[in-house]
PDB file of C-alpha atoms in Angstrom:
ATOM      1  CA  MET A  15      54.231  -8.991 -43.255  1.00  0.00           C
ATOM      2  CA  THR A  16      50.696 -10.208 -43.712  1.00  0.00           C
ATOM      3  CA  ASP A  17      49.878 -13.618 -42.359  1.00  0.00           C
ATOM      4  CA  PRO A  18      47.614 -15.550 -44.501  1.00  0.00           C
ATOM      5  CA  LEU A  19      45.651 -16.770 -41.594  1.00  0.00           C
ATOM      6  CA  PHE A  20      44.801 -13.194 -40.679  1.00  0.00           C
ATOM      7  CA  LEU A  21      43.806 -11.513 -43.923  1.00  0.00           C
ATOM      8  CA  GLU A  22      40.704 -10.027 -42.116  1.00  0.00           C
ATOM      9  CA  TYR A  23      43.005  -7.514 -40.461  1.00  0.00           C
ATOM     10  CA  GLN A  24      43.806  -6.098 -43.929  1.00  0.00           C
ATOM     11  CA  ASN A  25      40.449  -4.488 -44.208  1.00  0.00           C
ATOM     12  CA  CYS A  26      39.057  -4.705 -40.769  1.00  0.00           C
ATOM     13  CA  LEU A  27      35.365  -5.226 -40.694  1.00  0.00           C
ATOM     14  CA  LEU A  28      35.318  -7.578 -37.630  1.00  0.00           C
ATOM     15  CA  CYS A  29      32.960  -5.492 -35.426  1.00  0.00           C
ATOM     16  CA  PRO A  30      30.133  -3.092 -36.041  1.00  0.00           C
ATOM     17  CA  ARG A  31      32.575  -0.131 -36.182  1.00  0.00           C
ATOM     18  CA  ASN A  32      33.436  -1.209 -39.684  1.00  0.00           C
ATOM     19  CA  CYS A  33      36.691   0.774 -39.664  1.00  0.00           C
ATOM     20  CA  SER A  34      37.793  -0.815 -42.984  1.00  0.00           C
ATOM     21  CA  ILE A  35      41.447  -0.106 -42.264  1.00  0.00           C
ATOM     22  CA  ASN A  36      44.541  -2.208 -42.688  1.00  0.00           C
ATOM     23  CA  ARG A  37      45.662  -3.097 -39.180  1.00  0.00           C
ATOM     24  CA  TYR A  38      49.030  -4.159 -40.456  1.00  0.00           C
ATOM     25  CA  GLU A  39      49.583  -0.421 -41.062  1.00  0.00           C
ATOM     26  CA  THR A  40      47.388   1.459 -38.628  1.00  0.00           C
ATOM     27  CA  THR A  41      44.796   1.101 -35.897  1.00  0.00           C
ATOM     28  CA  GLY A  42      41.080   1.584 -35.901  1.00  0.00           C
ATOM     29  CA  TYR A  43      38.489   2.430 -33.173  1.00  0.00           C
ATOM     30  CA  CYS A  44      39.782  -0.420 -30.857  1.00  0.00           C
ATOM     31  CA  ASN A  45      43.380   0.905 -31.152  1.00  0.00           C
ATOM     32  CA  SER A  46      44.515  -2.671 -32.047  1.00  0.00           C
ATOM     33  CA  THR A  47      47.108  -3.590 -34.679  1.00  0.00           C
ATOM     34  CA  ALA A  48      47.189  -6.959 -36.403  1.00  0.00           C
ATOM     35  CA  ASN A  49      49.452  -8.308 -33.632  1.00  0.00           C
ATOM     36  CA  LEU A  50      47.589 -10.170 -30.894  1.00  0.00           C
ATOM     37  CA  LYS A  51      47.832  -8.481 -27.500  1.00  0.00           C
ATOM     38  CA  MET A  52      47.031  -9.977 -24.109  1.00  0.00           C
ATOM     39  CA  ASN A  53      47.144  -8.478 -20.677  1.00  0.00           C
ATOM     40  CA  ILE A  54      46.986 -11.521 -18.335  1.00  0.00           C
ATOM     41  CA  ALA A  55      46.057 -15.251 -18.386  1.00  0.00           C
ATOM     42  CA  GLN A  56      45.098 -16.737 -15.013  1.00  0.00           C
ATOM     43  CA  LEU A  57      42.693 -18.923 -13.137  1.00  0.00           C
ATOM     44  CA  HIS A  58      39.789 -16.747 -12.165  1.00  0.00           C
ATOM     45  CA  PHE A  59      37.451 -17.549  -9.341  1.00  0.00           C
ATOM     46  CA  GLY A  60      35.017 -14.543  -9.578  1.00  0.00           C
ATOM     47  CA  GLU A  61      33.002 -15.613 -12.590  1.00  0.00           C
ATOM     48  CA  GLU A  62      29.521 -17.111 -12.217  1.00  0.00           C
ATOM     49  CA  PRO A  63      29.624 -20.437 -10.274  1.00  0.00           C
ATOM     50  CA  PRO A  64      29.229 -22.764 -13.260  1.00  0.00           C
ATOM     51  CA  ILE A  65      32.073 -20.883 -14.988  1.00  0.00           C
ATOM     52  CA  SER A  66      34.567 -20.660 -12.204  1.00  0.00           C
ATOM     53  CA  GLY A  67      33.596 -23.918 -10.576  1.00  0.00           C
ATOM     54  CA  THR A  68      36.015 -25.191  -7.984  1.00  0.00           C
ATOM     55  CA  ASN A  69      39.254 -24.958  -9.952  1.00  0.00           C
ATOM     56  CA  GLY A  70      38.727 -21.594 -11.632  1.00  0.00           C
ATOM     57  CA  SER A  71      38.149 -20.330 -15.183  1.00  0.00           C
ATOM     58  CA  GLY A  72      41.102 -20.164 -17.459  1.00  0.00           C
ATOM     59  CA  THR A  73      40.677 -16.512 -18.180  1.00  0.00           C
ATOM     60  CA  ILE A  74      42.633 -14.772 -20.975  1.00  0.00           C
ATOM     61  CA  PHE A  75      42.231 -10.991 -20.890  1.00  0.00           C
ATOM     62  CA  LEU A  76      42.772  -9.500 -24.400  1.00  0.00           C
ATOM     63  CA  SER A  77      43.965  -5.938 -24.583  1.00  0.00           C
ATOM     64  CA  ASN A  78      41.812  -3.093 -26.064  1.00  0.00           C
ATOM     65  CA  CYS A  79      38.061  -2.992 -26.747  1.00  0.00           C
ATOM     66  CA  ASN A  80      35.657  -1.825 -29.457  1.00  0.00           C
ATOM     67  CA  LEU A  81      33.553   0.013 -26.867  1.00  0.00           C
ATOM     68  CA  LYS A  82      34.639   3.084 -24.872  1.00  0.00           C
ATOM     69  CA  CYS A  83      32.662   2.662 -21.676  1.00  0.00           C
ATOM     70  CA  VAL A  84      33.258   5.660 -19.395  1.00  0.00           C
ATOM     71  CA  PHE A  85      32.721   3.453 -16.387  1.00  0.00           C
ATOM     72  CA  CYS A  86      34.953   0.453 -17.577  1.00  0.00           C
ATOM     73  CA  GLN A  87      36.224  -1.374 -14.563  1.00  0.00           C
ATOM     74  CA  ASN A  88      39.070  -2.863 -16.720  1.00  0.00           C
ATOM     75  CA  TYR A  89      39.973   0.479 -18.385  1.00  0.00           C
ATOM     76  CA  GLU A  90      43.719   0.013 -18.048  1.00  0.00           C
ATOM     77  CA  ILE A  91      43.425  -3.091 -20.317  1.00  0.00           C
ATOM     78  CA  ASN A  92      40.455  -2.097 -22.445  1.00  0.00           C
ATOM     79  CA  ASP A  93      40.921   1.683 -22.945  1.00  0.00           C
ATOM     80  CA  PHE A  94      44.681   2.121 -22.304  1.00  0.00           C
ATOM     81  CA  GLY A  95      45.662  -1.249 -23.950  1.00  0.00           C
ATOM     82  CA  GLN A  96      47.894  -2.450 -21.261  1.00  0.00           C
ATOM     83  CA  GLY A  97      49.458  -5.817 -22.178  1.00  0.00           C
ATOM     84  CA  LYS A  98      52.064  -7.497 -24.346  1.00  0.00           C
ATOM     85  CA  GLU A  99      52.068  -8.856 -27.870  1.00  0.00           C
ATOM     86  CA  ILE A 100      52.083 -12.642 -28.150  1.00  0.00           C
ATOM     87  CA  SER A 101      52.155 -15.079 -31.056  1.00  0.00           C
ATOM     88  CA  LEU A 102      49.534 -17.506 -32.095  1.00  0.00           C
ATOM     89  CA  GLU A 103      51.771 -20.333 -30.814  1.00  0.00           C
ATOM     90  CA  MET A 104      52.172 -18.661 -27.443  1.00  0.00           C
ATOM     91  CA  LEU A 105      48.347 -18.337 -27.161  1.00  0.00           C
ATOM     92  CA  VAL A 106      47.811 -22.023 -27.804  1.00  0.00           C
ATOM     93  CA  GLN A 107      50.497 -22.851 -25.183  1.00  0.00           C
ATOM     94  CA  ILE A 108      48.728 -20.624 -22.695  1.00  0.00           C
ATOM     95  CA  MET A 109      45.406 -22.488 -23.300  1.00  0.00           C
ATOM     96  CA  PHE A 110      47.141 -25.769 -22.539  1.00  0.00           C
ATOM     97  CA  ASP A 111      48.923 -24.281 -19.501  1.00  0.00           C
ATOM     98  CA  LEU A 112      45.624 -23.134 -18.001  1.00  0.00           C
ATOM     99  CA  LYS A 113      44.087 -26.535 -18.689  1.00  0.00           C
ATOM    100  CA  ASN A 114      46.961 -28.239 -16.989  1.00  0.00           C
ATOM    101  CA  LYS A 115      46.495 -25.916 -13.962  1.00  0.00           C
ATOM    102  CA  GLY A 116      42.957 -27.400 -13.682  1.00  0.00           C
ATOM    103  CA  ALA A 117      40.866 -24.755 -15.440  1.00  0.00           C
ATOM    104  CA  HIS A 118      37.300 -25.793 -16.190  1.00  0.00           C
ATOM    105  CA  ASN A 119      37.323 -23.748 -19.417  1.00  0.00           C
ATOM    106  CA  ILE A 120      39.323 -21.324 -21.552  1.00  0.00           C
ATOM    107  CA  ASN A 121      37.624 -18.004 -21.143  1.00  0.00           C
ATOM    108  CA  PHE A 122      38.451 -15.265 -23.703  1.00  0.00           C
ATOM    109  CA  VAL A 123      37.605 -11.752 -22.301  1.00  0.00           C
ATOM    110  CA  THR A 124      36.863  -8.986 -24.812  1.00  0.00           C
ATOM    111  CA  PRO A 125      37.863 -11.240 -27.806  1.00  0.00           C
ATOM    112  CA  THR A 126      35.981  -9.620 -30.849  1.00  0.00           C
ATOM    113  CA  HIS A 127      38.734  -7.477 -32.362  1.00  0.00           C
ATOM    114  CA  PHE A 128      41.186 -10.487 -32.249  1.00  0.00           C
ATOM    115  CA  THR A 129      38.669 -13.018 -33.643  1.00  0.00           C
ATOM    116  CA  PRO A 130      41.056 -14.354 -36.380  1.00  0.00           C
ATOM    117  CA  HIS A 131      43.799 -15.148 -33.824  1.00  0.00           C
ATOM    118  CA  ILE A 132      41.358 -16.775 -31.433  1.00  0.00           C
ATOM    119  CA  ARG A 133      39.676 -18.828 -34.097  1.00  0.00           C
ATOM    120  CA  ALA A 134      42.999 -20.152 -35.360  1.00  0.00           C
ATOM    121  CA  ALA A 135      44.136 -20.814 -31.816  1.00  0.00           C
ATOM    122  CA  ILE A 136      40.945 -22.717 -30.806  1.00  0.00           C
ATOM    123  CA  ILE A 137      41.175 -24.908 -34.033  1.00  0.00           C
ATOM    124  CA  GLN A 138      44.871 -25.643 -33.365  1.00  0.00           C
ATOM    125  CA  ALA A 139      44.323 -26.513 -29.615  1.00  0.00           C
ATOM    126  CA  LYS A 140      41.321 -28.696 -30.274  1.00  0.00           C
ATOM    127  CA  ASN A 141      43.340 -30.478 -32.989  1.00  0.00           C
ATOM    128  CA  ASN A 142      46.025 -31.036 -30.409  1.00  0.00           C
ATOM    129  CA  GLY A 143      43.694 -32.459 -27.812  1.00  0.00           C
ATOM    130  CA  LEU A 144      42.204 -29.482 -25.886  1.00  0.00           C
ATOM    131  CA  ASN A 145      38.915 -30.903 -24.563  1.00  0.00           C
ATOM    132  CA  ILE A 146      37.539 -28.216 -22.190  1.00  0.00           C
ATOM    133  CA  PRO A 147      34.897 -25.690 -23.157  1.00  0.00           C
ATOM    134  CA  ILE A 148      35.695 -22.424 -24.834  1.00  0.00           C
ATOM    135  CA  VAL A 149      33.952 -19.359 -23.351  1.00  0.00           C
ATOM    136  CA  TRP A 150      33.349 -16.137 -25.400  1.00  0.00           C
ATOM    137  CA  ASN A 151      33.128 -13.382 -22.781  1.00  0.00           C
ATOM    138  CA  SER A 152      32.138 -10.277 -24.697  1.00  0.00           C
ATOM    139  CA  ASN A 153      30.331  -6.898 -24.589  1.00  0.00           C
ATOM    140  CA  ALA A 154      27.803  -8.178 -27.159  1.00  0.00           C
ATOM    141  CA  TYR A 155      28.716  -5.400 -29.617  1.00  0.00           C
ATOM    142  CA  GLU A 156      29.419  -7.775 -32.398  1.00  0.00           C
ATOM    143  CA  LYS A 157      28.604  -8.507 -35.979  1.00  0.00           C
ATOM    144  CA  LEU A 158      26.530 -11.603 -36.946  1.00  0.00           C
ATOM    145  CA  GLU A 159      29.175 -12.552 -39.526  1.00  0.00           C
ATOM    146  CA  THR A 160      31.896 -12.626 -36.819  1.00  0.00           C
ATOM    147  CA  LEU A 161      29.878 -14.697 -34.494  1.00  0.00           C
ATOM    148  CA  LYS A 162      28.906 -17.109 -37.207  1.00  0.00           C
ATOM    149  CA  SER A 163      32.510 -17.617 -37.904  1.00  0.00           C
ATOM    150  CA  MET A 164      32.866 -19.026 -34.407  1.00  0.00           C
ATOM    151  CA  GLU A 165      30.108 -21.559 -34.633  1.00  0.00           C
ATOM    152  CA  GLY A 166      31.298 -24.959 -33.508  1.00  0.00           C
ATOM    153  CA  LEU A 167      34.341 -23.483 -31.814  1.00  0.00           C
ATOM    154  CA  VAL A 168      32.765 -21.644 -28.926  1.00  0.00           C
ATOM    155  CA  ASP A 169      30.858 -23.691 -26.297  1.00  0.00           C
ATOM    156  CA  ILE A 170      29.686 -21.026 -23.875  1.00  0.00           C
ATOM    157  CA  TYR A 171      28.657 -17.480 -24.738  1.00  0.00           C
ATOM    158  CA  LEU A 172      28.839 -15.041 -21.832  1.00  0.00           C
ATOM    159  CA  PRO A 173      27.682 -11.642 -23.234  1.00  0.00           C
ATOM    160  CA  ASP A 174      27.163  -8.547 -21.223  1.00  0.00           C
ATOM    161  CA  LEU A 175      23.848  -7.007 -22.525  1.00  0.00           C
ATOM    162  CA  LYS A 176      24.726  -3.370 -21.451  1.00  0.00           C
ATOM    163  CA  TYR A 177      21.879  -1.133 -22.708  1.00  0.00           C
ATOM    164  CA  ALA A 178      18.257  -1.144 -23.795  1.00  0.00           C
ATOM    165  CA  ALA A 179      18.453   2.510 -25.139  1.00  0.00           C
ATOM    166  CA  GLY A 180      20.700   3.809 -27.718  1.00  0.00           C
ATOM    167  CA  ILE A 181      20.843   7.316 -26.197  1.00  0.00           C
ATOM    168  CA  PHE A 182      22.685   5.936 -23.108  1.00  0.00           C
ATOM    169  CA  ALA A 183      24.679   3.512 -25.078  1.00  0.00           C
ATOM    170  CA  GLY A 184      25.998   6.421 -27.189  1.00  0.00           C
ATOM    171  CA  LYS A 185      26.571   8.677 -24.172  1.00  0.00           C
ATOM    172  CA  TYR A 186      28.468   6.147 -21.985  1.00  0.00           C
ATOM    173  CA  SER A 187      29.931   3.710 -24.508  1.00  0.00           C
ATOM    174  CA  GLY A 188      30.174   5.555 -27.839  1.00  0.00           C
ATOM    175  CA  ALA A 189      27.723   3.089 -29.539  1.00  0.00           C
ATOM    176  CA  LYS A 190      24.207   4.555 -30.075  1.00  0.00           C
ATOM    177  CA  ASP A 191      23.365   1.558 -32.199  1.00  0.00           C
ATOM    178  CA  TYR A 192      24.264  -0.829 -29.422  1.00  0.00           C
ATOM    179  CA  PRO A 193      20.691  -2.332 -28.763  1.00  0.00           C
ATOM    180  CA  GLN A 194      20.132  -2.940 -32.521  1.00  0.00           C
ATOM    181  CA  ILE A 195      23.520  -4.759 -32.664  1.00  0.00           C
ATOM    182  CA  ALA A 196      23.504  -6.686 -29.343  1.00  0.00           C
ATOM    183  CA  GLN A 197      19.951  -8.173 -29.596  1.00  0.00           C
ATOM    184  CA  PRO A 198      20.420 -10.012 -32.880  1.00  0.00           C
ATOM    185  CA  GLY A 199      23.917 -11.014 -31.815  1.00  0.00           C
ATOM    186  CA  ILE A 200      22.617 -12.557 -28.597  1.00  0.00           C
ATOM    187  CA  LEU A 201      19.918 -14.469 -30.595  1.00  0.00           C
ATOM    188  CA  GLU A 202      22.776 -15.821 -32.792  1.00  0.00           C
ATOM    189  CA  MET A 203      24.714 -16.912 -29.788  1.00  0.00           C
ATOM    190  CA  TYR A 204      21.573 -18.749 -28.452  1.00  0.00           C
ATOM    191  CA  ARG A 205      21.026 -20.386 -31.907  1.00  0.00           C
ATOM    192  CA  GLN A 206      24.516 -21.817 -31.749  1.00  0.00           C
ATOM    193  CA  VAL A 207      24.591 -23.121 -28.198  1.00  0.00           C
ATOM    194  CA  GLY A 208      21.141 -23.036 -26.601  1.00  0.00           C
ATOM    195  CA  ASN A 209      20.421 -22.809 -22.914  1.00  0.00           C
ATOM    196  CA  LEU A 210      23.191 -23.479 -20.412  1.00  0.00           C
ATOM    197  CA  GLN A 211      24.055 -27.036 -19.869  1.00  0.00           C
ATOM    198  CA  GLU A 212      26.003 -28.133 -16.680  1.00  0.00           C
ATOM    199  CA  ASN A 213      27.731 -31.388 -15.635  1.00  0.00           C
ATOM    200  CA  LEU A 214      28.110 -31.634 -11.933  1.00  0.00           C
ATOM    201  CA  GLY A 215      27.688 -27.905 -11.599  1.00  0.00           C
ATOM    202  CA  ILE A 216      30.122 -27.017 -14.229  1.00  0.00           C
ATOM    203  CA  ALA A 217      28.997 -25.393 -17.479  1.00  0.00           C
ATOM    204  CA  SER A 218      29.667 -27.443 -20.580  1.00  0.00           C
ATOM    205  CA  LYS A 219      27.684 -25.532 -23.214  1.00  0.00           C
ATOM    206  CA  GLY A 220      25.114 -22.730 -23.546  1.00  0.00           C
ATOM    207  CA  LEU A 221      24.377 -19.028 -22.910  1.00  0.00           C
ATOM    208  CA  ILE A 222      24.514 -16.807 -19.829  1.00  0.00           C
ATOM    209  CA  ILE A 223      23.398 -13.247 -20.237  1.00  0.00           C
ATOM    210  CA  ARG A 224      25.031 -10.690 -17.969  1.00  0.00           C
ATOM    211  CA  LEU A 225      23.064  -7.631 -16.938  1.00  0.00           C
ATOM    212  CA  LEU A 226      24.986  -4.949 -15.036  1.00  0.00           C
ATOM    213  CA  VAL A 227      22.832  -2.665 -12.921  1.00  0.00           C
ATOM    214  CA  LEU A 228      23.689   1.012 -13.383  1.00  0.00           C
ATOM    215  CA  PRO A 229      22.589   4.006 -11.247  1.00  0.00           C
ATOM    216  CA  ASN A 230      19.263   5.537 -12.046  1.00  0.00           C
ATOM    217  CA  GLN A 231      18.152   2.625 -14.187  1.00  0.00           C
ATOM    218  CA  LEU A 232      20.249   3.772 -17.185  1.00  0.00           C
ATOM    219  CA  ALA A 233      20.997   0.237 -18.393  1.00  0.00           C
ATOM    220  CA  GLY A 234      17.341  -0.358 -19.052  1.00  0.00           C
ATOM    221  CA  ILE A 235      17.395  -3.741 -17.412  1.00  0.00           C
ATOM    222  CA  ARG A 236      13.643  -3.968 -17.090  1.00  0.00           C
ATOM    223  CA  GLN A 237      13.366  -3.507 -20.904  1.00  0.00           C
ATOM    224  CA  ASN A 238      16.083  -6.000 -21.489  1.00  0.00           C
ATOM    225  CA  LEU A 239      14.555  -8.606 -19.158  1.00  0.00           C
ATOM    226  CA  TYR A 240      11.264  -8.178 -21.040  1.00  0.00           C
ATOM    227  CA  TRP A 241      13.037  -8.644 -24.317  1.00  0.00           C
ATOM    228  CA  ILE A 242      14.827 -11.762 -23.123  1.00  0.00           C
ATOM    229  CA  HIS A 243      11.476 -13.079 -21.740  1.00  0.00           C
ATOM    230  CA  GLU A 244       9.765 -12.655 -25.103  1.00  0.00           C
ATOM    231  CA  ASN A 245      12.585 -13.761 -27.484  1.00  0.00           C
ATOM    232  CA  LEU A 246      14.477 -16.432 -25.462  1.00  0.00           C
ATOM    233  CA  GLY A 247      12.185 -17.533 -22.603  1.00  0.00           C
ATOM    234  CA  VAL A 248      12.374 -18.053 -18.945  1.00  0.00           C
ATOM    235  CA  GLU A 249      14.858 -20.884 -18.982  1.00  0.00           C
ATOM    236  CA  THR A 250      17.526 -18.479 -20.117  1.00  0.00           C
ATOM    237  CA  TYR A 251      20.274 -18.120 -17.559  1.00  0.00           C
ATOM    238  CA  ILE A 252      20.536 -14.482 -16.371  1.00  0.00           C
ATOM    239  CA  SER A 253      23.484 -13.118 -14.371  1.00  0.00           C
ATOM    240  CA  LEU A 254      22.266  -9.986 -12.553  1.00  0.00           C
ATOM    241  CA  MET A 255      25.398  -7.995 -11.675  1.00  0.00           C
ATOM    242  CA  GLY A 256      25.473  -5.712  -8.655  1.00  0.00           C
ATOM    243  CA  GLN A 257      29.087  -4.819  -8.861  1.00  0.00           C
ATOM    244  CA  TYR A 258      28.982  -1.459 -10.475  1.00  0.00           C
ATOM    245  CA  TYR A 259      31.154   1.324  -8.897  1.00  0.00           C
ATOM    246  CA  PRO A 260      32.231   4.706 -10.405  1.00  0.00           C
ATOM    247  CA  THR A 261      35.629   4.381 -12.036  1.00  0.00           C
ATOM    248  CA  HIS A 262      37.563   5.671 -14.998  1.00  0.00           C
ATOM    249  CA  LYS A 263      35.706   8.670 -16.255  1.00  0.00           C
ATOM    250  CA  ALA A 264      32.409   8.176 -14.301  1.00  0.00           C
ATOM    251  CA  ASN A 265      33.143  11.257 -12.275  1.00  0.00           C
ATOM    252  CA  GLU A 266      32.485  13.333 -15.320  1.00  0.00           C
ATOM    253  CA  TYR A 267      28.872  12.183 -15.336  1.00  0.00           C
ATOM    254  CA  PRO A 268      27.053  12.960 -12.096  1.00  0.00           C
ATOM    255  CA  GLU A 269      24.196  10.535 -12.813  1.00  0.00           C
ATOM    256  CA  ILE A 270      26.533   7.536 -12.725  1.00  0.00           C
ATOM    257  CA  ASN A 271      29.162   8.905 -10.239  1.00  0.00           C
ATOM    258  CA  ARG A 272      27.952   6.650  -7.336  1.00  0.00           C
ATOM    259  CA  GLY A 273      27.432   3.029  -6.621  1.00  0.00           C
ATOM    260  CA  ILE A 274      24.009   1.466  -7.147  1.00  0.00           C
ATOM    261  CA  THR A 275      21.527   1.314  -4.267  1.00  0.00           C
ATOM    262  CA  HIS A 276      19.962  -1.800  -2.815  1.00  0.00           C
ATOM    263  CA  ASP A 277      16.633  -0.451  -3.914  1.00  0.00           C
ATOM    264  CA  GLU A 278      17.753  -0.134  -7.479  1.00  0.00           C
ATOM    265  CA  TYR A 279      19.083  -3.675  -7.456  1.00  0.00           C
ATOM    266  CA  SER A 280      16.151  -5.241  -5.788  1.00  0.00           C
ATOM    267  CA  LYS A 281      13.704  -3.763  -8.139  1.00  0.00           C
ATOM    268  CA  VAL A 282      15.179  -5.540 -11.142  1.00  0.00           C
ATOM    269  CA  SER A 283      15.823  -8.657  -9.049  1.00  0.00           C
ATOM    270  CA  ASP A 284      12.232  -8.695  -8.105  1.00  0.00           C
ATOM    271  CA  LEU A 285      11.315  -8.334 -11.711  1.00  0.00           C
ATOM    272  CA  LEU A 286      13.504 -11.218 -12.616  1.00  0.00           C
ATOM    273  CA  HIS A 287      11.399 -13.377 -10.286  1.00  0.00           C
ATOM    274  CA  ASP A 288       8.109 -11.839 -11.259  1.00  0.00           C
ATOM    275  CA  LEU A 289       8.659 -12.659 -14.976  1.00  0.00           C
ATOM    276  CA  GLY A 290       9.248 -16.319 -14.058  1.00  0.00           C
ATOM    277  CA  PHE A 291      13.006 -16.698 -14.912  1.00  0.00           C
ATOM    278  CA  GLN A 292      14.072 -20.024 -13.607  1.00  0.00           C
ATOM    279  CA  ASN A 293      17.844 -19.929 -13.873  1.00  0.00           C
ATOM    280  CA  GLY A 294      20.681 -17.643 -13.064  1.00  0.00           C
ATOM    281  CA  PHE A 295      22.555 -15.760 -10.414  1.00  0.00           C
ATOM    282  CA  ILE A 296      22.348 -12.586  -8.435  1.00  0.00           C
ATOM    283  CA  GLN A 297      25.040 -10.627  -6.480  1.00  0.00           C
ATOM    284  CA  ASP A 298      25.247  -8.534  -3.399  1.00  0.00           C
ATOM    285  CA  CYS A 299      25.559  -4.885  -4.212  1.00  0.00           C
ATOM    286  CA  GLY A 300      29.191  -3.965  -4.596  1.00  0.00           C
ATOM    287  CA  SER A 301      30.403  -7.507  -4.665  1.00  0.00           C
ATOM    288  CA  THR A 302      32.439  -8.776  -7.591  1.00  0.00           C
ATOM    289  CA  SER A 303      32.305 -12.543  -6.645  1.00  0.00           C
ATOM    290  CA  ASP A 304      29.499 -13.297  -4.229  1.00  0.00           C
ATOM    291  CA  TRP A 305      27.033 -15.127  -6.374  1.00  0.00           C
ATOM    292  CA  THR A 306      23.667 -16.581  -5.266  1.00  0.00           C
ATOM    293  CA  PRO A 307      21.546 -18.905  -7.387  1.00  0.00           C
ATOM    294  CA  THR A 308      18.505 -16.904  -8.478  1.00  0.00           C
ATOM    295  CA  PHE A 309      16.012 -19.187  -6.913  1.00  0.00           C
ATOM    296  CA  GLU A 310      17.993 -20.443  -3.856  1.00  0.00           C
ATOM    297  CA  GLU A 311      15.522 -20.975  -0.954  1.00  0.00           C
TER     298      GLU A 311
END
């Protein structure tokens, strides 16, 4: 039965795949039906310091994804769709449960293909008194129309700018148009929330752009840093991630079937400083949680 809140699932055009299918009857590229599916909700302490803070980020991992990254570290959730179906009312309750546990924010991970549910849940939760920030933690492969529908509901955008070149985006994530989609999407996120704002070290609003270093410079982080520098400025918060390791199907691609080297990471870290970026975080190679402020002395 079609829920009037979720008519967008009847002819799904939520993401750049533009599957145009009825998710009440079948699934498209993301393998999702019109039923909301979640893997886990928990306090997460491995996000960037202003997101995790001292109490943790109220992280809600949605099942499935509109990218097919061959090196996905959450492939059981994103590629295999592990999780369980929940109702809108259950999602709202989960949001309040996380808040009551002390979460600094509600952090929706890979949310795009469930935008109608998340939008409705945020509105309902805010109307019922939820007063902590909402984080949109995405792969940046999103349509402007979908992002615009979240204006005023999302407080913090946390996109992962994965590639600068379409040839590698197509090869490793099945999205050769990724740069042409992600760049205007991130500009829209910035238009909505601006640079990151913090209160006592905890993020309240704004944008953090994640850049995951891949082996052999295949992510094109140098190009992406120049693009951010030119279009958003040096006050933009950058999260330079050194946590890549070969998993899922990476062993089928020799050029990414290894961890990154300290030299590969230091080269882009040095460029971050050379370009004059003032804010953000860097990681130790191989670490998923050891964050250091970009300009810590």
